[in-house]
CSV table of C-alpha atoms and ligand atoms in Angstrom, one decimal:
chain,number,residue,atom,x,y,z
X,19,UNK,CA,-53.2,44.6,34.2
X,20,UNK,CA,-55.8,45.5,37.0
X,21,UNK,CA,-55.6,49.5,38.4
X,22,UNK,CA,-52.7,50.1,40.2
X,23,UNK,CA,-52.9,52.2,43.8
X,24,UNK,CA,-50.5,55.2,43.6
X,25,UNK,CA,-48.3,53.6,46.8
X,26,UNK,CA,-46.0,51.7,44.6
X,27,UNK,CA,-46.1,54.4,41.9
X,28,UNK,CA,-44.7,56.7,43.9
X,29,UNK,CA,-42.3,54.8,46.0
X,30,UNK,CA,-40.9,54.0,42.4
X,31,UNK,CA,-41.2,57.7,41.4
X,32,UNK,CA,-39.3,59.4,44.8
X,33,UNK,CA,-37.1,56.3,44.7
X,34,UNK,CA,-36.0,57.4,40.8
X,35,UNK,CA,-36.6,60.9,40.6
X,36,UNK,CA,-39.4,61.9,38.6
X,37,UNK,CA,-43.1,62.6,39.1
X,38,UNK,CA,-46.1,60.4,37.1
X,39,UNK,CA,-48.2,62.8,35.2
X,40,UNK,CA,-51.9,63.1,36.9
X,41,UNK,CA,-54.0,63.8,33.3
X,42,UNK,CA,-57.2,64.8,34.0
X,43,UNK,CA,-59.8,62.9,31.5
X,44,UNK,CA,-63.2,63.4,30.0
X,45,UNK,CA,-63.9,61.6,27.3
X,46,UNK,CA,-62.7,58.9,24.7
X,47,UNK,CA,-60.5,61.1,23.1
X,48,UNK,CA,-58.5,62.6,26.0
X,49,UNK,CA,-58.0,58.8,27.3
X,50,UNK,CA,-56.7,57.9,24.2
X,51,UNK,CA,-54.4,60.2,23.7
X,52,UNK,CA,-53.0,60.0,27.0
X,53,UNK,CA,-52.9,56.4,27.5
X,54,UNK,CA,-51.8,55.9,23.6
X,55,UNK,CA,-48.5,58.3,24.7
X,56,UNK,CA,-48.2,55.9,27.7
X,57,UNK,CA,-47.5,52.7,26.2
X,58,UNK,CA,-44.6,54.5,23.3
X,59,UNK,CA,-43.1,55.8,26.4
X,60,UNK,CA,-43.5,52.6,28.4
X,61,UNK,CA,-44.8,55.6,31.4
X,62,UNK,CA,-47.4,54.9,34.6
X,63,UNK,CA,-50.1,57.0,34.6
X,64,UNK,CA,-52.9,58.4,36.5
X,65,UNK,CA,-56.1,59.1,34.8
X,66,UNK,CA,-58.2,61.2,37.0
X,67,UNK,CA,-61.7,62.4,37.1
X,68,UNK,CA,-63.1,65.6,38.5
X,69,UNK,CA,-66.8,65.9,39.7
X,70,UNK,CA,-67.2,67.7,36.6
X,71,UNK,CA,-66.4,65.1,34.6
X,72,UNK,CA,-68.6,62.8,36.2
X,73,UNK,CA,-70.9,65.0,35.6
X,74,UNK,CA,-70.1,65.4,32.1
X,75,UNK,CA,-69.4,62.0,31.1
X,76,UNK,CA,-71.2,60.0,33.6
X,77,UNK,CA,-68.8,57.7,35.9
X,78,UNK,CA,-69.7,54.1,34.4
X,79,UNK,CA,-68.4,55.5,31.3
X,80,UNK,CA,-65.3,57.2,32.4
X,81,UNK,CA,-64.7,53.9,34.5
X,82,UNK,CA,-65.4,51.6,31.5
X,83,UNK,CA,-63.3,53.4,28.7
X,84,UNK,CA,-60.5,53.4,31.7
X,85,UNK,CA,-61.0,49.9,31.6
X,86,UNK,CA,-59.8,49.3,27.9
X,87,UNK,CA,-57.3,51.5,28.0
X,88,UNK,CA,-55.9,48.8,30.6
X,89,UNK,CA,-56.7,46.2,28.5
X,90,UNK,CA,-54.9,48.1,25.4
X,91,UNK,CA,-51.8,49.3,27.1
X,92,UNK,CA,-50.8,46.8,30.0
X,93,UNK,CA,-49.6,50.1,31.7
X,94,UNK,CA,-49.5,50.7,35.6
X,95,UNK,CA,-52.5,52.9,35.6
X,96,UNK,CA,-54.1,54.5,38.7
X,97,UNK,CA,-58.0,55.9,38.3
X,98,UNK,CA,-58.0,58.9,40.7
X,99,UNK,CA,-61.0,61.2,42.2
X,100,UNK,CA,-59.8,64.8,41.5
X,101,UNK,CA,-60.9,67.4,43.8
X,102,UNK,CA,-63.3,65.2,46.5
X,103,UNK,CA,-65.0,67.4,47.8
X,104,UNK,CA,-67.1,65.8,50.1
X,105,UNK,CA,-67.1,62.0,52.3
X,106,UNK,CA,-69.8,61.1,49.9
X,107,UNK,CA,-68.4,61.9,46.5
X,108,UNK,CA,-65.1,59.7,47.4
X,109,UNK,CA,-66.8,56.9,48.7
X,110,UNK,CA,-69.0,56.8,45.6
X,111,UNK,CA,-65.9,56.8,43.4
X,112,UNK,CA,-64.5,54.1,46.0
X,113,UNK,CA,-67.5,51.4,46.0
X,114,UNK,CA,-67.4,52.3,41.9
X,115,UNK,CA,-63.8,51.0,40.9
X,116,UNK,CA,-61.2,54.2,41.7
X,117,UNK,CA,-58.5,53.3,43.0
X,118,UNK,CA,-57.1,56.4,44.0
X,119,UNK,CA,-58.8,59.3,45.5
X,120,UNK,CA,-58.5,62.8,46.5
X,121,UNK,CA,-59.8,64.4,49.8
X,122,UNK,CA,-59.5,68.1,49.0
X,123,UNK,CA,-60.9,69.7,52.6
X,124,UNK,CA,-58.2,72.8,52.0
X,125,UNK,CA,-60.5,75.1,52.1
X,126,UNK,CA,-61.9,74.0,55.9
X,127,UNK,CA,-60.3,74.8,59.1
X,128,UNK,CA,-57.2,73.3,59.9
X,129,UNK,CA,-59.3,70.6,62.3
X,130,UNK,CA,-62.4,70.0,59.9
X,131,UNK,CA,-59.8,69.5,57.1
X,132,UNK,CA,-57.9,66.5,59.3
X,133,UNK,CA,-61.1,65.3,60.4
X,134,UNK,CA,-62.5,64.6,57.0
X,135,UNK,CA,-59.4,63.6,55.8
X,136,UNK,CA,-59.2,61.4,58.2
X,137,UNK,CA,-62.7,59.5,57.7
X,138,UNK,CA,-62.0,59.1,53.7
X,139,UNK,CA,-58.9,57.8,54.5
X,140,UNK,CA,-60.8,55.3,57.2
X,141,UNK,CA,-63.1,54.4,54.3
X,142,UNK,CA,-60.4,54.0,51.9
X,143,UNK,CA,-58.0,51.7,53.3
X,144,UNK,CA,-60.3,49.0,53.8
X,145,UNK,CA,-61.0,48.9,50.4
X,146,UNK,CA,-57.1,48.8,49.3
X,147,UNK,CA,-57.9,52.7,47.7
X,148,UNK,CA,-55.2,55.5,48.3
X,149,UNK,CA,-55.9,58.6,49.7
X,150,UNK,CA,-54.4,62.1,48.6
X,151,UNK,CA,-54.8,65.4,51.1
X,152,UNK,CA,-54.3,68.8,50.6
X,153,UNK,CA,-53.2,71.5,53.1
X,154,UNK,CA,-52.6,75.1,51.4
X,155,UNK,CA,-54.7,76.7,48.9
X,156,UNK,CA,-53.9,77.2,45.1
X,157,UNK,CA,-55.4,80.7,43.6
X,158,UNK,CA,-57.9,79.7,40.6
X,159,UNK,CA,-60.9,77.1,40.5
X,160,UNK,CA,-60.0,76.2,43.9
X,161,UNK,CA,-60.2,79.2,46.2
X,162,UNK,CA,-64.0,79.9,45.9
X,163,UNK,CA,-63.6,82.6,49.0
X,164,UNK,CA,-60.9,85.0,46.9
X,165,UNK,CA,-60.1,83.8,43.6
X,166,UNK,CA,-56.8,85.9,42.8
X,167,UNK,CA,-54.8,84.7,46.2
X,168,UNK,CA,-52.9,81.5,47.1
X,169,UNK,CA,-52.3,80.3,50.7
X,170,UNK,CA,-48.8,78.8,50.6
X,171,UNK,CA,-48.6,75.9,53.0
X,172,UNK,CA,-47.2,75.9,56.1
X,173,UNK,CA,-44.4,73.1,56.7
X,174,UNK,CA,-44.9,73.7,60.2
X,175,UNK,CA,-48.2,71.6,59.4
X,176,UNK,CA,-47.1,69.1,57.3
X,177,UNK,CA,-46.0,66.4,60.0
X,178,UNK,CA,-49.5,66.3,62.1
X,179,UNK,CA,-51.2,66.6,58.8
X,180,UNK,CA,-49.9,63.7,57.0
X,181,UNK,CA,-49.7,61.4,60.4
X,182,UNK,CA,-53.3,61.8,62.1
X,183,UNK,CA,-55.4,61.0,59.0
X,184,UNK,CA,-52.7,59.1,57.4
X,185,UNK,CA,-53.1,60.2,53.9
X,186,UNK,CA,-50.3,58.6,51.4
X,187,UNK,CA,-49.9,62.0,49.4
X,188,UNK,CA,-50.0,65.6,50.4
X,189,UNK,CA,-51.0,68.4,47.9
X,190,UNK,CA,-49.1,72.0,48.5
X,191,UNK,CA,-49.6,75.2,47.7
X,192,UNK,CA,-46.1,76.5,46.8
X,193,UNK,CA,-47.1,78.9,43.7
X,194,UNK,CA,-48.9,77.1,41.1
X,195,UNK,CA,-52.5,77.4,40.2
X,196,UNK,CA,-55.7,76.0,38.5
X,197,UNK,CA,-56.4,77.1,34.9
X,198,UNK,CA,-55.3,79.2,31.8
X,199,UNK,CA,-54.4,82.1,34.0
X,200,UNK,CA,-52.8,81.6,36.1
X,201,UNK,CA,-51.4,85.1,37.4
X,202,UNK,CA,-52.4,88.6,36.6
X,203,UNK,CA,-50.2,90.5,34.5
X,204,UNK,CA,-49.4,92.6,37.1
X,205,UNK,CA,-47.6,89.7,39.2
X,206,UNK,CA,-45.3,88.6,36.5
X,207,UNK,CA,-41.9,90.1,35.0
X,208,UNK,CA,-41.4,90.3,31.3
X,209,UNK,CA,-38.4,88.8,29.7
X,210,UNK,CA,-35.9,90.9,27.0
X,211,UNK,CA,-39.0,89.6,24.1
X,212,UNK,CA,-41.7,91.0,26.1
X,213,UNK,CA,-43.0,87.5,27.2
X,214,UNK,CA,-44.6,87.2,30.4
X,215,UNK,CA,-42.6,85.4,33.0
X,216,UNK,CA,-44.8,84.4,36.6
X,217,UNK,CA,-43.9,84.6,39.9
X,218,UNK,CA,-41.0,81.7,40.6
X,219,UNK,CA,-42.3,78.8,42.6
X,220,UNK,CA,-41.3,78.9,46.5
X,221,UNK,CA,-39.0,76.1,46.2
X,222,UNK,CA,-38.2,76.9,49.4
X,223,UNK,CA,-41.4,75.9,51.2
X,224,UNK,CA,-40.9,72.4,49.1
X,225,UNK,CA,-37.4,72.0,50.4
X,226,UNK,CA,-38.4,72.6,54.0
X,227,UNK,CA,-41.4,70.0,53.5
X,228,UNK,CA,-38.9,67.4,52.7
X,229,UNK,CA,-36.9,67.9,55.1
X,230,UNK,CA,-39.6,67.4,57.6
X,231,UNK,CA,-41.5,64.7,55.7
X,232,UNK,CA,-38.7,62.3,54.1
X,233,UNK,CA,-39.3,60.0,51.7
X,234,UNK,CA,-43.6,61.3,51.2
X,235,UNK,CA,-44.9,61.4,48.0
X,236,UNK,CA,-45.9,65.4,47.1
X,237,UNK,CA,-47.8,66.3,44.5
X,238,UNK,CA,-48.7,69.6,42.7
X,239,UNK,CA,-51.5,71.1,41.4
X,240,UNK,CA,-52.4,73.8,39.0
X,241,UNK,CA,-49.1,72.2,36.4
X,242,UNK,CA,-49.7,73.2,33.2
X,243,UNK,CA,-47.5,75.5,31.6
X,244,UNK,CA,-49.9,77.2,28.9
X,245,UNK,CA,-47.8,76.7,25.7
X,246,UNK,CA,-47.6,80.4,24.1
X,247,UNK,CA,-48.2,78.8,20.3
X,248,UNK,CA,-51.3,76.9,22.0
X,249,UNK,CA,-53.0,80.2,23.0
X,250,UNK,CA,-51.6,81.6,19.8
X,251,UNK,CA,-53.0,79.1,17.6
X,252,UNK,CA,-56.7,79.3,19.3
X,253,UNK,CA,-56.7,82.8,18.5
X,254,UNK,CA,-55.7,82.9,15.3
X,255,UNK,CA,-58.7,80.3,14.3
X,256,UNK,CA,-61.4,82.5,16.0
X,257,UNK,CA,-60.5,82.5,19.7
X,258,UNK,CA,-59.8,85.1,21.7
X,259,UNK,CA,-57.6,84.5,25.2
X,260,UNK,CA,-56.4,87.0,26.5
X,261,UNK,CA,-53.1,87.1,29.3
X,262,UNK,CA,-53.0,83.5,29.2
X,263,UNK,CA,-49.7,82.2,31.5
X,264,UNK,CA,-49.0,78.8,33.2
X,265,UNK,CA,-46.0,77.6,35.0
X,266,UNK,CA,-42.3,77.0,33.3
X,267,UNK,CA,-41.4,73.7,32.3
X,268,UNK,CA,-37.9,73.7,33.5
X,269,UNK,CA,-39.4,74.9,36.8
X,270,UNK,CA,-41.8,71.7,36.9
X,271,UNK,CA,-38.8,69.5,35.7
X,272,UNK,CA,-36.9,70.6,38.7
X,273,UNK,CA,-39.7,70.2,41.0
X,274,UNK,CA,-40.2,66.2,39.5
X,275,UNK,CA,-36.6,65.6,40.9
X,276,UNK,CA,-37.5,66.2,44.2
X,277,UNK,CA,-40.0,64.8,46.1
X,278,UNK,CA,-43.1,65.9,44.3
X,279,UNK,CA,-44.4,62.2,43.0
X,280,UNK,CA,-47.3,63.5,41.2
X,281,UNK,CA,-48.0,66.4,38.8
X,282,UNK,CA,-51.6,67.6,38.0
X,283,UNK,CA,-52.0,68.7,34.3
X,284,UNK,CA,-55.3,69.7,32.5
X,285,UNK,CA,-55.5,73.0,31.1
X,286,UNK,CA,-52.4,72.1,28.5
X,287,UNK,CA,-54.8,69.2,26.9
X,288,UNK,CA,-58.3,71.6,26.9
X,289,UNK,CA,-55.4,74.3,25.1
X,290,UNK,CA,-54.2,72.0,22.6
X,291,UNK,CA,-57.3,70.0,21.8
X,292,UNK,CA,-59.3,73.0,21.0
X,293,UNK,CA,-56.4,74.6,18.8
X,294,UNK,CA,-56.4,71.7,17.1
X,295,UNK,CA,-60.0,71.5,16.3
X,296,UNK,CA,-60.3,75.3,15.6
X,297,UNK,CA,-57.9,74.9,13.1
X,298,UNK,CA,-59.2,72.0,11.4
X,299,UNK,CA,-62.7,74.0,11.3
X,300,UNK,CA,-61.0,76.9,9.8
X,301,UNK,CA,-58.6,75.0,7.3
X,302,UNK,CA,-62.2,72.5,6.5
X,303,UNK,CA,-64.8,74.5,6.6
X,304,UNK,CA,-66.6,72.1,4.8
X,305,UNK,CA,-65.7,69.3,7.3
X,306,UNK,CA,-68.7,67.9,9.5
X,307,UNK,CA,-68.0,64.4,10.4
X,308,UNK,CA,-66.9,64.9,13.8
X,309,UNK,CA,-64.1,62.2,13.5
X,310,UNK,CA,-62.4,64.3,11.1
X,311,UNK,CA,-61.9,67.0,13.7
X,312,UNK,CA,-61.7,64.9,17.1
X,313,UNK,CA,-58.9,61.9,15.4
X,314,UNK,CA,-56.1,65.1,14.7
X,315,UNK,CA,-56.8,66.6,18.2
X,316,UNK,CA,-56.1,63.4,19.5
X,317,UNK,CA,-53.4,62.9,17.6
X,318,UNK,CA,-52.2,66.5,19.2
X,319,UNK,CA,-53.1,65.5,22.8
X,320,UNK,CA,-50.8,62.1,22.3
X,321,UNK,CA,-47.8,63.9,21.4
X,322,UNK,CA,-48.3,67.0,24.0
X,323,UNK,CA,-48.5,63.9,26.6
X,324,UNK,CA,-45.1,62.1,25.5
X,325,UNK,CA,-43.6,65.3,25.7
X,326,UNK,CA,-44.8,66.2,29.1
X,327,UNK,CA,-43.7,62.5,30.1
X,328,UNK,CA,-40.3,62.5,28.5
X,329,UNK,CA,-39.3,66.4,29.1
X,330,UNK,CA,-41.5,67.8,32.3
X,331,UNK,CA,-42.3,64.7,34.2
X,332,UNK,CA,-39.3,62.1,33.8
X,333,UNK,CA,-41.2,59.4,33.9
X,334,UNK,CA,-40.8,57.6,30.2
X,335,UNK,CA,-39.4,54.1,30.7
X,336,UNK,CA,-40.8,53.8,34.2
X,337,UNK,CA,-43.5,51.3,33.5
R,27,G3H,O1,-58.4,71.3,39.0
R,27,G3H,C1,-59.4,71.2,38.3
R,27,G3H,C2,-59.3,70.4,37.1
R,27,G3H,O2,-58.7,71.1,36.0
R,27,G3H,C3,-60.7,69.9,36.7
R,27,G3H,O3,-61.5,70.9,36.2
R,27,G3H,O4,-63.6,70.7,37.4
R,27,G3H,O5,-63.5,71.8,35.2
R,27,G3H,O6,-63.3,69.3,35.4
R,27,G3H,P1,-63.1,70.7,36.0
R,28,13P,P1,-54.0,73.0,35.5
R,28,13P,O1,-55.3,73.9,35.4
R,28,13P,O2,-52.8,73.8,35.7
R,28,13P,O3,-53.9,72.1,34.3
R,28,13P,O4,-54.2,72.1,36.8
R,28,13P,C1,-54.9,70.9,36.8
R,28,13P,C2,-55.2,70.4,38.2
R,28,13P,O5,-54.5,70.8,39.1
R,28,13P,C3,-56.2,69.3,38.3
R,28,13P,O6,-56.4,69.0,39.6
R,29,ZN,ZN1,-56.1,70.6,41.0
């Protein structure tokens, strides 16, 4: 099956109530994995790239290993441009076989932000590519200006925003954030076992968005929900991270019910691939064929990704 735009996707995914799981990917490995839980699950997928891993992995690659994993799976699979930053960097990613991209001009003005939206999405559509915008600002990677606050979204926005550039997803900024830490310390509660416990999502910014935007595919960023034995497990082989929190899966799981279409997930994969290989380099010291170490973290990353598409997302047997 060719690439897939994200319009029938997530017509499919508001229609059933779940979300497809947006797994950012690197290299050979991390596509494996994710696409190898896919096809068990019989799950759609997006597979998206940032500028870093363009960078990183060069963008022929990245589009060519996407490739197989469409000819080895037969999955709906969308290939997405995370975090376009610029005109330039989507329409690169557009003339070069995405067929999905993100115009992320949150941290503009309100007006700059629609009018670049607005030209991507110009640019886009002629080519059959969909378009995801953001309005709001998550705290993390993605506020350069003050790293440690978000800027929720304002629903009073959301109606101009998604009609005059005519994006076919909005990103919001309702409490979730980029990374491995996500809040300071200080911002969460602590539970009766003395585990840290963020700041709950404003559901109700989502639920007012709805409300004034029926029936339009949301998505969230900043969705990984830093598994505690993860972090646990880096540091016992050597690591050392320190207040490390993410976002609830039961609070994710409620949000994939609603109207959010599309949930962004990176940091749990970086987590559980490097346990993995930390502990095989601890357990092997010995060990240095570099299979040996990269086949049992992908072997991890496959079954984190069934479990985020069977018990966050909702989407298993949505192919
Ligand atoms: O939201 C950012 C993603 O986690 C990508 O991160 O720019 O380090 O590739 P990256
Ligand atoms: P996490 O850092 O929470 O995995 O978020 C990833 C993301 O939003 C990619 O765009
Ligand atoms: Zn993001």
């Amino acid at each position: 099956m060719p690439l897939v735009t994200t319009t029938e996707m997530f017509r499919k995914a508001y229609e059933g109530g779940y979300a497809i799981g947006a797994f950012n990917v690197n290299n050979m490995e991390i596509i494996q994995g994710i696409t190898e839980a896919g096809k068990e699950l019989n799950s759609p997928l997006i597979l998206q790239v940032s500028a870093g891993a363009r960078k990183y992995a060069n963008h022929t690659y990245l589009v060519k290993l996407v490739e197989a994993a469409l000819l080895e799976t037969d999955l709906p699979i969308a290939l997405h441009l995370d975090h376009g930053d610029t005109f330039e960097l989507c329409k690169d990613c557009i003339d070069n076989g995405f067929s999905s991209v993100m115009i992320d001009g949150s941290h503009h003005s309100y007006d700059d932000n629609v009018a670049l939206t607005k030209k991507v999405v110009e640019y886009a559509h002629k080519y059959d590519v969909s378009v995801e915008g953001e309005l709001g600002v998550l705290a993390g990677v993605e506020d350069e200006v003050s790293s440690e606050h978000s800027h929720y979204t304002k629903p009073e926005e959301v109606e101009d925003f998604v009609k005059k550039p005519g994006v076919d997803s909005l990103a919001i900024s309702i409490g979730t954030s980029h990374g491995a830490n996500k809040f300071p310390p200080a911002q969460c509660t602590r539970n009766a076992d003395g585990i840290l416990i963020p700041p709950m999502l404003r559901f109700d910014i989502l639920e007012e968005i709805e409300k004034r935007i029926p029936g339009f595919p949301i998505v969230l960023h900043g969705s990984s929900s830093v598994p505690q034995d993860q972090v646990a497990m880096i540091n016992k082989y050597g690591g050392s991270l320190k207040d490390a929190i993410g976002i609830p899966e039961e609070w994710l799981r409620k949000a994939a019910k609603s109207a959010v279409c599309k949930i962004n997930i990176d940091s749990d994969g970086r987590l559980a691939m490097t346990a993995a290989i930390r502990k095989t380099l601890a357990e092997k010291p010995g060990e240095f064929d570099p299979r040996k170490y990269l086949g049992p973290a992908r072997d991890v990353l496959k079954e984190l990704y069934k479990h985020k598409n069977i018990n966050v997302l909702g989407s298993a047997n949505q192919a």
